[in-house]
Coordinates of C-alpha atoms and ligand atoms in Angstrom, one line a residue:
A1 CA 8.3 7.7 32.8
E2 CA 7.4 4.4 34.5
V3 CA 3.9 4.1 36.0
V4 CA 4.4 4.4 39.8
D5 CA 1.5 3.6 42.1
D6 CA 1.9 6.5 44.5
D7 CA -1.6 8.0 44.7
E8 CA -2.8 6.0 47.6
D9 CA 0.0 7.3 49.9
E10 CA -0.7 10.9 48.9
T11 CA -4.4 10.6 49.8
H12 CA -3.4 9.4 53.3
T13 CA -1.2 12.4 53.9
L14 CA -3.6 15.0 52.8
P15 CA -5.7 16.9 55.4
A16 CA -9.3 15.7 55.5
Q17 CA -10.9 18.7 53.8
Q18 CA -8.4 18.3 50.8
Q19 CA -8.8 14.6 50.4
L20 CA -9.2 13.5 46.8
T21 CA -12.3 11.8 45.8
P22 CA -12.0 8.6 43.8
K23 CA -13.1 10.5 40.7
L24 CA -10.4 13.1 41.2
I25 CA -7.8 10.5 41.7
A26 CA -8.9 8.7 38.6
R27 CA -8.8 11.9 36.6
R28 CA -5.4 12.8 37.9
R29 CA -4.2 9.3 37.1
V30 CA -5.5 9.4 33.6
H31 CA -3.7 12.7 33.1
E32 CA -0.5 11.2 34.5
L33 CA -0.7 8.1 32.2
E34 CA -1.4 10.3 29.2
Q35 CA 1.7 12.4 30.0
Q36 CA 3.7 9.2 30.4
A37 CA 2.5 8.0 27.0
L38 CA 3.5 11.3 25.5
N39 CA 6.9 11.2 27.1
G40 CA 7.7 7.7 25.8
G41 CA 10.8 6.3 27.4
G42 CA 11.7 9.6 29.0
A43 CA 14.0 12.6 28.1
E44 CA 17.2 10.7 28.3
R45 CA 16.2 7.9 25.9
I46 CA 14.7 10.5 23.6
A47 CA 18.0 12.4 23.6
T48 CA 19.8 9.2 22.7
Q49 CA 17.3 8.5 19.9
H50 CA 17.8 12.0 18.5
A51 CA 21.6 11.7 18.8
R52 CA 21.3 8.7 16.5
G53 CA 19.6 10.8 13.9
K54 CA 16.3 9.2 14.7
L55 CA 13.0 10.8 15.6
T56 CA 10.5 9.6 18.2
A57 CA 7.5 7.6 17.3
R58 CA 5.3 10.6 17.7
E59 CA 7.5 13.0 15.8
R60 CA 7.4 10.6 12.9
I61 CA 3.6 10.5 13.0
S62 CA 3.4 14.2 13.0
L63 CA 5.6 14.4 9.9
L64 CA 3.6 11.7 8.2
L65 CA 0.1 12.9 8.8
D66 CA -1.7 16.2 7.9
S67 CA -1.2 18.6 10.8
G68 CA -3.5 18.0 13.7
S69 CA -5.2 15.0 12.1
F70 CA -3.9 12.2 14.4
R71 CA -6.4 10.4 16.5
E72 CA -4.7 8.0 18.9
T73 CA -6.0 4.6 19.9
D74 CA -5.1 2.8 23.1
M75 CA -2.9 5.6 24.3
I76 CA -2.5 4.2 27.8
K77 CA -2.8 0.5 27.2
A78 CA -0.1 -1.3 29.1
H79 CA 1.3 -4.8 29.2
R80 CA 0.2 -7.3 31.9
G81 CA 3.5 -9.2 32.3
S82 CA 5.4 -9.5 35.5
D83 CA 8.2 -12.0 34.8
F84 CA 11.7 -10.7 34.9
G85 CA 10.7 -7.6 36.7
M86 CA 8.3 -6.4 34.1
D87 CA 5.8 -5.3 36.7
K88 CA 8.3 -2.5 37.4
K89 CA 8.6 -1.6 33.7
R90 CA 5.0 -0.9 32.7
F91 CA 4.9 2.0 30.3
A92 CA 1.6 3.6 29.2
G93 CA 1.3 2.8 25.5
D94 CA 3.6 -0.2 25.7
G95 CA 6.1 0.9 23.0
V96 CA 3.9 1.6 20.1
V97 CA 1.8 4.6 19.1
T98 CA -1.3 3.6 17.0
G99 CA -4.2 5.4 15.5
Q100 CA -5.5 7.1 12.4
G101 CA -5.1 10.4 10.6
K102 CA -5.1 12.0 7.2
V103 CA -2.6 12.2 4.4
F104 CA -3.6 14.9 1.9
G105 CA -7.1 14.7 3.5
R106 CA -7.5 10.9 3.1
T107 CA -7.6 8.5 6.1
V108 CA -4.7 6.3 6.9
F109 CA -4.0 4.0 9.8
V110 CA -0.6 4.2 11.5
C111 CA 1.5 2.1 13.9
S112 CA 4.7 3.7 15.1
Q113 CA 7.0 1.7 17.3
D114 CA 8.7 3.6 20.1
F115 CA 12.3 2.4 20.5
T116 CA 12.7 4.5 23.7
V117 CA 10.2 2.2 25.4
L118 CA 11.8 -1.2 26.0
G119 CA 13.5 -1.0 22.7
G120 CA 10.1 -0.9 20.9
S121 CA 9.9 -4.6 21.6
L122 CA 6.7 -6.3 20.7
S123 CA 4.7 -7.7 23.6
E124 CA 1.3 -9.4 23.5
T125 CA -0.3 -6.0 24.3
H126 CA 1.8 -4.1 21.8
A127 CA 0.7 -6.6 19.1
E128 CA -3.0 -6.2 20.2
K129 CA -2.7 -2.4 19.6
I130 CA -1.3 -3.0 16.1
C131 CA -4.0 -5.6 15.3
K132 CA -6.7 -3.3 16.4
V133 CA -5.8 -0.6 13.9
M134 CA -5.2 -3.2 11.2
D135 CA -8.7 -4.5 11.8
R136 CA -10.1 -1.0 11.6
A137 CA -8.1 -0.2 8.4
M138 CA -9.7 -3.3 6.8
L139 CA -13.1 -2.5 8.1
V140 CA -13.2 1.0 6.6
G141 CA -10.9 0.4 3.7
A142 CA -7.8 2.6 4.2
P143 CA -4.1 2.2 3.9
L144 CA -2.0 1.0 6.8
I145 CA 1.5 2.4 7.5
C146 CA 3.8 0.8 10.0
L147 CA 6.9 2.6 11.2
N148 CA 9.2 -0.1 12.5
D149 CA 11.8 0.6 15.2
S150 CA 12.0 -2.4 17.4
G151 CA 14.3 -4.9 19.0
G152 CA 11.8 -7.6 18.0
A153 CA 9.8 -10.0 20.2
R154 CA 9.7 -8.8 23.9
I155 CA 12.1 -11.4 25.3
Q156 CA 10.6 -11.3 28.8
E157 CA 7.2 -12.4 27.5
G158 CA 8.4 -15.6 25.7
I159 CA 5.7 -17.2 23.6
A160 CA 3.1 -14.5 24.2
S161 CA 5.1 -12.1 22.1
L162 CA 5.6 -14.7 19.4
A163 CA 1.8 -15.2 19.3
G164 CA 1.5 -11.4 19.0
Y165 CA 3.7 -11.4 15.9
A166 CA 1.7 -14.3 14.4
E167 CA -1.5 -12.3 14.9
V168 CA 0.0 -9.4 13.0
F169 CA 1.3 -11.6 10.2
Q170 CA -2.1 -13.2 9.8
R171 CA -3.7 -9.8 9.4
N172 CA -1.0 -8.7 7.0
V173 CA -1.9 -11.6 4.8
L174 CA -5.6 -11.1 4.9
A175 CA -5.2 -7.4 4.2
S176 CA -3.0 -8.1 1.2
G177 CA -4.8 -6.9 -1.9
V178 CA -7.5 -5.3 0.1
I179 CA -5.7 -2.2 1.5
P180 CA -2.3 -0.9 0.6
Q181 CA 0.2 -1.8 3.4
I182 CA 3.4 0.1 3.7
S183 CA 6.3 -0.6 6.1
V184 CA 9.1 1.9 6.9
I185 CA 12.1 0.5 8.7
M186 CA 13.5 3.3 10.9
G187 CA 15.7 1.3 13.3
P188 CA 16.6 -2.2 14.0
C189 CA 14.4 -4.9 12.6
A190 CA 15.6 -8.4 13.5
G191 CA 14.3 -11.9 13.8
G192 CA 10.7 -12.6 12.9
A193 CA 10.1 -8.9 13.0
V194 CA 11.2 -8.6 9.4
Y195 CA 8.4 -10.8 8.2
S196 CA 5.6 -8.3 8.8
P197 CA 7.3 -5.8 6.5
A198 CA 8.0 -8.6 4.0
L199 CA 4.3 -9.4 3.9
T200 CA 3.3 -5.8 3.2
D201 CA 3.2 -4.2 -0.3
F202 CA 6.2 -1.9 0.2
T203 CA 9.1 -1.8 2.5
F204 CA 11.2 1.4 2.7
M205 CA 14.3 2.0 4.8
V206 CA 16.3 5.0 6.1
R207 CA 20.0 5.0 5.2
D208 CA 22.5 4.5 8.0
S209 CA 19.9 4.1 10.8
S210 CA 17.9 1.1 9.9
Y211 CA 18.6 -2.5 9.2
M212 CA 16.8 -5.8 8.7
F213 CA 17.9 -9.4 9.0
V214 CA 16.6 -12.7 10.1
T215 CA 19.7 -13.4 12.2
G216 CA 22.1 -10.6 13.3
P217 CA 25.8 -10.4 12.8
E218 CA 26.7 -12.3 16.1
V219 CA 24.6 -15.3 15.2
V220 CA 26.0 -15.2 11.6
R221 CA 29.5 -15.2 13.1
A222 CA 28.7 -18.1 15.4
V223 CA 27.0 -20.2 12.8
T224 CA 28.9 -19.5 9.6
N225 CA 32.2 -17.9 10.7
E226 CA 31.3 -14.9 8.5
D227 CA 32.4 -11.5 9.8
V228 CA 29.9 -8.9 8.7
T229 CA 28.6 -5.6 10.1
A230 CA 24.9 -5.0 10.7
E231 CA 25.0 -2.4 7.9
A232 CA 26.6 -4.8 5.4
L233 CA 24.3 -7.6 6.4
G234 CA 21.0 -5.7 6.4
G235 CA 21.4 -2.0 5.9
A236 CA 19.4 0.1 3.4
Q237 CA 22.1 -0.2 0.7
T238 CA 22.2 -4.0 0.9
H239 CA 18.5 -4.4 0.8
S240 CA 17.8 -1.8 -1.9
R241 CA 20.6 -2.9 -4.2
V242 CA 21.4 -6.5 -3.5
S243 CA 18.5 -8.4 -2.0
G244 CA 15.6 -6.4 -3.3
V245 CA 13.9 -6.6 0.1
C246 CA 13.7 -2.8 0.2
H247 CA 11.6 -0.9 -2.3
G248 CA 13.3 2.5 -1.7
A249 CA 15.9 4.0 0.6
F250 CA 15.7 7.5 2.0
D251 CA 18.5 9.7 3.3
N252 CA 16.8 10.6 6.5
E253 CA 13.5 10.3 8.3
L254 CA 12.1 13.6 7.1
E255 CA 12.5 12.5 3.5
A256 CA 11.1 9.1 4.3
M257 CA 7.9 10.5 5.7
A258 CA 7.6 13.0 2.8
G259 CA 8.2 10.1 0.4
I260 CA 5.4 8.0 1.9
R261 CA 3.0 10.8 1.6
R262 CA 3.9 11.2 -2.0
L263 CA 3.5 7.5 -2.7
L264 CA 0.1 7.5 -1.0
S265 CA -1.1 10.3 -3.2
F266 CA -1.0 7.8 -6.1
L267 CA -2.8 4.9 -4.4
P268 CA -6.4 4.1 -3.9
Q269 CA -7.7 3.7 -0.3
S270 CA -8.5 0.1 -0.9
N271 CA -9.6 -2.4 -3.5
R272 CA -13.1 -0.9 -3.2
H273 CA -11.9 2.6 -4.2
K274 CA -10.4 4.2 -7.2
A275 CA -7.1 6.0 -7.1
P276 CA -7.5 9.7 -6.8
V277 CA -7.4 11.8 -10.0
L278 CA -5.1 14.8 -9.7
R279 CA -5.1 16.9 -12.9
S280 CA -1.8 18.5 -13.6
L281 CA -1.6 22.3 -13.8
D282 CA 1.3 21.9 -16.2
P283 CA 0.3 22.5 -19.9
R284 CA 2.6 19.6 -20.7
E285 CA -0.2 17.7 -22.3
R286 CA -0.1 20.1 -25.2
A287 CA 3.7 20.2 -25.2
N288 CA 5.6 19.3 -28.3
L289 CA 6.9 15.7 -27.9
D290 CA 8.7 15.7 -31.3
C291 CA 11.9 15.0 -29.5
L292 CA 10.6 11.4 -29.0
D293 CA 10.8 10.8 -32.7
S294 CA 14.6 10.7 -32.5
V295 CA 15.2 9.2 -29.1
V296 CA 15.8 5.6 -30.3
P297 CA 19.3 5.4 -31.9
D298 CA 19.6 4.1 -35.4
D299 CA 22.2 1.5 -34.3
P300 CA 20.1 -1.2 -32.6
N301 CA 23.0 -2.0 -30.2
Q302 CA 23.3 1.5 -28.9
P303 CA 21.7 2.0 -25.5
Y304 CA 19.5 4.9 -24.6
D305 CA 17.8 6.0 -21.5
M306 CA 14.2 4.6 -21.3
R307 CA 13.6 6.9 -18.3
A308 CA 13.8 9.9 -20.6
I309 CA 10.8 8.5 -22.6
V310 CA 8.9 7.6 -19.5
E311 CA 9.3 11.1 -18.1
R312 CA 8.2 12.7 -21.4
I313 CA 4.9 10.8 -21.6
I314 CA 3.7 11.1 -18.0
D315 CA 2.2 14.1 -16.2
D316 CA 4.9 16.6 -15.0
G317 CA 7.6 14.0 -15.6
E318 CA 6.8 12.7 -12.1
L319 CA 7.6 9.1 -11.6
V320 CA 7.6 7.5 -8.1
E321 CA 10.0 4.6 -8.7
I322 CA 9.7 1.4 -6.9
Q323 CA 13.0 -0.4 -6.3
P324 CA 14.9 2.2 -8.3
E325 CA 18.3 0.7 -7.3
Y326 CA 17.5 -2.9 -7.8
A327 CA 17.4 -4.8 -11.1
R328 CA 17.9 -1.6 -13.0
N329 CA 17.3 -3.3 -16.3
I330 CA 13.6 -2.7 -15.6
I331 CA 11.9 0.4 -14.4
T332 CA 8.8 0.2 -12.3
G333 CA 6.9 3.0 -10.7
F334 CA 3.7 5.1 -10.3
A335 CA 2.9 8.1 -12.4
R336 CA -0.1 10.0 -13.6
M337 CA -1.5 10.4 -17.1
E338 CA -4.1 13.1 -17.5
G339 CA -4.4 12.9 -13.7
R340 CA -5.0 9.2 -13.4
T341 CA -2.6 6.9 -11.7
V342 CA -0.8 4.4 -13.9
G343 CA 1.8 1.7 -13.1
I344 CA 4.7 2.1 -15.5
V345 CA 6.8 -1.0 -16.4
A346 CA 9.6 -0.3 -18.8
N347 CA 12.7 -2.2 -19.9
Q348 CA 15.9 -0.1 -19.5
P349 CA 18.2 -0.7 -22.5
R350 CA 21.0 1.1 -20.6
E351 CA 21.4 -1.8 -18.2
L352 CA 22.1 -5.3 -19.4
A353 CA 20.6 -4.2 -22.8
G354 CA 17.2 -4.3 -21.0
C355 CA 17.3 -8.1 -20.8
L356 CA 14.8 -9.8 -18.6
D357 CA 16.7 -11.7 -15.9
I358 CA 15.6 -13.3 -12.6
D359 CA 15.7 -10.1 -10.5
S360 CA 14.0 -7.9 -13.1
S361 CA 11.3 -10.5 -13.7
V362 CA 10.5 -10.8 -10.0
K363 CA 10.6 -7.0 -9.4
A364 CA 8.2 -6.3 -12.3
A365 CA 5.9 -9.3 -11.4
R366 CA 5.3 -8.0 -7.9
F367 CA 4.7 -4.5 -9.2
V368 CA 2.2 -5.7 -11.8
R369 CA 0.4 -7.7 -9.2
F370 CA 0.1 -4.7 -6.9
C371 CA -1.3 -2.7 -9.7
D372 CA -3.8 -5.4 -10.6
C373 CA -4.9 -5.7 -7.0
F374 CA -5.7 -2.1 -6.8
E375 CA -7.1 -1.4 -10.3
I376 CA -4.2 0.7 -11.4
P377 CA -3.8 0.5 -15.2
L378 CA -0.5 -0.7 -16.6
V379 CA 1.5 1.1 -19.2
T380 CA 4.4 -1.0 -20.5
L381 CA 7.3 0.2 -22.6
V382 CA 9.2 -2.6 -24.3
D383 CA 12.8 -2.7 -25.4
M384 CA 14.5 -6.0 -24.5
P385 CA 16.4 -8.6 -26.5
G386 CA 14.8 -11.5 -24.5
F387 CA 15.6 -13.4 -21.3
L388 CA 19.3 -13.3 -20.2
P389 CA 21.2 -16.5 -21.2
G390 CA 23.7 -18.3 -19.0
T391 CA 24.3 -20.8 -16.3
V392 CA 24.0 -18.3 -13.5
Q393 CA 20.5 -17.5 -14.6
E394 CA 19.5 -21.0 -15.4
Y395 CA 20.9 -22.6 -12.2
N396 CA 19.1 -20.0 -10.2
G397 CA 15.8 -20.7 -11.8
L398 CA 15.2 -18.2 -14.6
I399 CA 12.4 -20.4 -15.9
R400 CA 10.6 -20.3 -12.6
H401 CA 11.2 -16.6 -11.9
G402 CA 10.6 -15.4 -15.5
A403 CA 7.3 -17.3 -15.3
K404 CA 6.3 -15.0 -12.5
L405 CA 6.2 -12.0 -14.8
L406 CA 4.5 -13.9 -17.5
F407 CA 1.9 -15.1 -15.0
A408 CA 1.4 -11.7 -13.5
Y409 CA 0.7 -10.0 -16.8
A410 CA -1.5 -12.9 -18.0
E411 CA -3.5 -12.8 -14.8
A412 CA -3.9 -9.0 -14.7
T413 CA -7.3 -7.7 -15.7
V414 CA -6.6 -4.0 -15.4
P415 CA -6.3 -1.9 -18.5
K416 CA -3.0 -2.8 -20.2
V417 CA -1.4 -0.5 -22.8
T418 CA 1.9 -1.5 -24.3
V419 CA 4.3 0.3 -26.6
I420 CA 7.3 -1.5 -28.2
T421 CA 9.9 1.2 -28.7
R422 CA 12.6 -1.1 -30.1
K423 CA 13.4 -4.8 -29.4
A424 CA 10.7 -7.3 -28.5
Y425 CA 12.2 -10.7 -28.9
G426 CA 11.3 -14.2 -28.0
G427 CA 9.7 -15.0 -24.7
G428 CA 10.2 -11.5 -23.5
Y429 CA 8.0 -10.2 -26.4
I430 CA 5.2 -12.4 -25.1
T431 CA 5.8 -11.7 -21.5
M432 CA 5.9 -7.9 -21.6
S433 CA 2.1 -7.4 -21.8
S434 CA 1.7 -8.6 -25.3
K435 CA -1.5 -8.7 -27.2
H436 CA -1.6 -12.5 -26.6
L437 CA -1.8 -11.9 -22.8
R438 CA -4.9 -9.8 -23.1
G439 CA -3.1 -6.5 -23.8
D440 CA -5.9 -4.0 -24.5
A441 CA -3.9 -1.6 -26.7
N442 CA -0.6 -2.6 -28.2
Y443 CA 1.6 -0.4 -30.3
A444 CA 5.0 -0.4 -32.0
W445 CA 7.2 2.5 -32.8
P446 CA 8.6 2.5 -36.4
S447 CA 12.0 1.5 -34.8
A448 CA 10.5 -1.7 -33.3
E449 CA 12.0 -5.1 -34.0
I450 CA 9.6 -8.0 -33.2
A451 CA 10.9 -11.6 -33.8
V452 CA 11.7 -14.9 -32.2
M453 CA 15.3 -13.8 -31.7
G454 CA 17.9 -11.3 -33.0
A455 CA 19.0 -11.7 -36.7
K456 CA 22.5 -12.9 -35.8
G457 CA 21.5 -15.6 -33.5
A458 CA 18.8 -16.7 -35.9
A459 CA 21.2 -17.0 -38.8
E460 CA 23.6 -19.1 -36.6
I461 CA 20.8 -21.7 -36.4
I462 CA 18.9 -21.5 -39.6
A463 CA 21.9 -21.0 -41.9
R464 CA 24.3 -23.7 -40.8
G465 CA 26.9 -24.3 -43.5
K466 CA 25.4 -21.5 -45.6
D467 CA 26.2 -17.8 -46.0
K468 CA 25.4 -16.5 -42.5
D469 CA 25.8 -12.8 -43.4
Q470 CA 23.2 -13.1 -46.1
A471 CA 20.9 -15.0 -43.7
T472 CA 21.4 -12.3 -41.1
R473 CA 20.5 -9.6 -43.6
E474 CA 17.5 -11.5 -44.8
Y475 CA 16.2 -12.1 -41.3
E476 CA 16.8 -8.5 -40.4
T477 CA 14.9 -7.3 -43.5
K478 CA 12.0 -9.6 -42.7
F479 CA 11.7 -9.3 -39.0
A480 CA 13.7 -6.4 -37.6
N481 CA 10.7 -4.2 -37.9
P482 CA 7.1 -4.1 -36.7
I483 CA 5.4 -4.8 -40.0
M484 CA 4.6 -8.5 -39.6
A485 CA 3.2 -7.9 -36.1
A486 CA 1.0 -5.1 -37.5
E487 CA -0.1 -7.2 -40.4
R488 CA -1.2 -10.0 -38.0
G489 CA -2.8 -7.5 -35.6
F490 CA -0.4 -8.4 -32.8
V491 CA 0.0 -4.7 -32.5
D492 CA -3.0 -2.5 -32.9
G493 CA -1.1 0.2 -34.7
L494 CA 2.2 1.7 -35.6
L495 CA 2.7 4.8 -33.5
R496 CA 4.7 8.0 -34.2
P497 CA 6.7 8.4 -31.0
S498 CA 5.6 12.0 -30.5
D499 CA 1.9 10.7 -30.5
T500 CA 2.5 8.2 -27.7
R501 CA 1.3 10.2 -24.8
R502 CA -1.8 11.4 -26.5
V503 CA -2.8 7.9 -27.7
I504 CA -2.1 6.2 -24.4
C505 CA -4.2 8.9 -22.6
E506 CA -7.1 8.3 -25.0
D507 CA -6.9 4.6 -24.5
L508 CA -6.8 4.9 -20.7
E509 CA -9.9 7.1 -20.9
L510 CA -11.6 4.5 -23.1
L511 CA -10.5 1.6 -20.9
Q512 CA -12.0 3.1 -17.8
G513 CA -15.1 1.1 -18.5
K514 CA -13.1 -2.2 -18.9
Q515 CA -14.7 -5.2 -17.3
L516 CA -12.8 -8.4 -17.3
K517 CA -12.9 -11.3 -14.8
N518 CA -10.7 -14.3 -14.5
P519 CA -12.5 -17.7 -14.0
A520 CA -13.8 -18.2 -10.4
K521 CA -11.3 -20.1 -8.3
K522 CA -10.0 -20.2 -4.7
H523 CA -6.7 -18.6 -5.9
A524 CA -4.3 -19.2 -8.7
N525 CA -1.1 -21.2 -8.1
M526 CA 1.4 -18.7 -9.4
P527 CA 5.0 -20.0 -9.8
L528 CA 6.9 -19.0 -6.6
Ligands
HXC1 C1 12.9 -6.8 25.4 C2 14.4 -5.3 24.6 C3 14.5 -6.0 23.4 C4 13.6 -7.2 23.3 C5 15.8 -4.4 23.2 N1 15.3 -4.3 24.4 N2 15.3 -5.4 22.5 N3 13.6 -5.7 25.6 N4 12.9 -7.5 24.3 N5 13.6 -7.9 22.1 C6 15.5 -3.3 25.4 C7 16.9 -3.4 26.0 O1 16.9 -4.4 27.0 C8 17.2 -2.1 26.5 O2 16.5 -1.9 27.7 C9 16.4 -1.2 25.5 O3 15.5 -2.0 24.8 C10 17.4 -0.6 24.4 O4 18.1 -1.7 23.9 P1 19.7 -1.6 23.8 O5 20.2 -2.9 23.6 O6 20.3 -0.7 24.9 O7 19.8 -0.7 22.4 P2 20.9 -0.8 21.3 O8 22.2 -0.9 21.8 O9 20.5 0.3 20.3 O10 20.6 -2.2 20.6 C11 19.3 -2.4 19.9 C12 19.2 -3.9 19.5 C13 19.5 -4.8 20.8 C14 20.2 -4.2 18.4 C15 17.8 -4.1 19.0 O11 18.7 -4.3 21.8 C16 19.1 -6.2 20.5 O12 19.9 -6.9 19.9 N6 18.0 -6.6 21.0 C17 17.5 -8.0 20.9 C18 17.2 -8.3 19.5 C19 16.6 -9.7 19.4 O13 17.3 -10.7 19.4 N7 15.3 -9.7 19.4 C20 14.5 -10.9 19.4 C21 14.5 -11.4 18.0 S1 13.7 -12.9 17.9 P3 17.2 -1.3 29.0 O14 16.1 -1.1 30.0 O15 18.2 -2.3 29.4 O16 17.8 0.0 28.5 C22 12.2 -12.4 17.4 C23 11.3 -13.5 17.2 C24 10.1 -13.1 16.5 O17 11.9 -11.3 17.3 C25 9.6 -14.2 15.7 C26 8.3 -13.9 15.1 C27 7.9 -15.0 14.1

């Protein structure tokens, strides 16, 4: 599928009456170039791509977008390099398919790297194509989706390809908080190439066919003597469970594209738009939620599944979880309540008793900030005994990382509704969207316990040399309930669990008109 300059020869061999005019030659050439662009790296490389369980750049786009909606940009743009024989390897499109289309009728901009063309490597020209659609996405206010499948910087171009990456990064940063940016890793992603995804709002991966790392296994071996496979170093499992780089892993590319469409259905086009309202057809709103009245066990140390509560109170039980496999002691995800998008943040008492630790604080902080950027109200469900104690956490900077979540909630000006289902102790009580951090509507279930710390720990400190059991009981009686918080107005009301959905929906309706601005500043200096 390489561009071969053979038209001139043909015109010489044609009989005079059939000679092609310059216009005909140009038309034929355009057709040829478009065909080359459509064929990518050619049939053989496409077959290899398919054999690896991967689709082509164009097949991915057609799965992502509404049928027939794709409008391509710079289809035949080609690189200008000639070093290392690159003048013989000039492909129309230069290894990336870019343009715009629709997802559920709303415009999105897309860049889809074509691994069959020079390994999808990023040249100066390839970067220019990406930058052009990024600029347009910013101009009109529409999400950007990048499907990454690339061997990284085009090695033959040297610094020019690095400059290309830098141009993309700069745009990622300027677009942050203005339009949703989503990266899907669908092949190798090495070197600096991982940083564009890392600068976007969400990075998704496909299991067994994608990986991300700053330096690959060979360099790791050479520098650190560590023997590690690409999969273990930077596969989907590693990044969705261990590092938290990946916000969600899909089993295959079809599921990935369907998943991105689903996520987009919850998001606004930009920070200038509201998220779409999609009323549920399910009569769930009127459904009996009495089962919630008994969901929290009597024994305060018995775990229960917070997800079951979340699924009961949202429309259709449909939660699009972000980082579901990472820091599972906190649940973050998008849902709808009476058709309006909300961001759900909920402690999960089934994991680590729902404690806030470094990973869960960072996970939730980033999610809260995304919601705040895009005016998505936050619904927070609280059941956590506080921040996780221990040297591992302290040595790794729990103070700094925990502060991120505190900062994110305190900074957020979107509607914030909070329900304490059980434990809300110590710094965690304050952090988890408390009244004191400008929570708009804060409630406690009758099972709530709101205090500085658990009764046993408190007795250890305040009853030294005295009867600790009695002190524990006293502390429990006084604080292991929501009464004091309600008396002070730190919660706005005590809520029957079965009323939770109705009350939150009413509050969200009311808070649509919320107007709150932080003091003018260049930007805050959040703890990083
Ligand atoms: C130019 C590249 C390329 C690259 C792959 N190709 N990567 N061409 N620049 N970066 C070409 C190959 O030469 C080959 O062309 C074709 O793509 C397919 O590559 P293969 O190696 O045959 O495929 P595979 O075996 O699947 O291996 C894929 C791969 C490997 C793991 C990605 O190609 C690889 O390691 N590439 C180099 C990765 C890398 O180090 N990139 C630079 C990172 S530094 P032919 O014609 O021979 O078939 C970087 C800095 C950016 O990105 C910094 C920004 C701040």
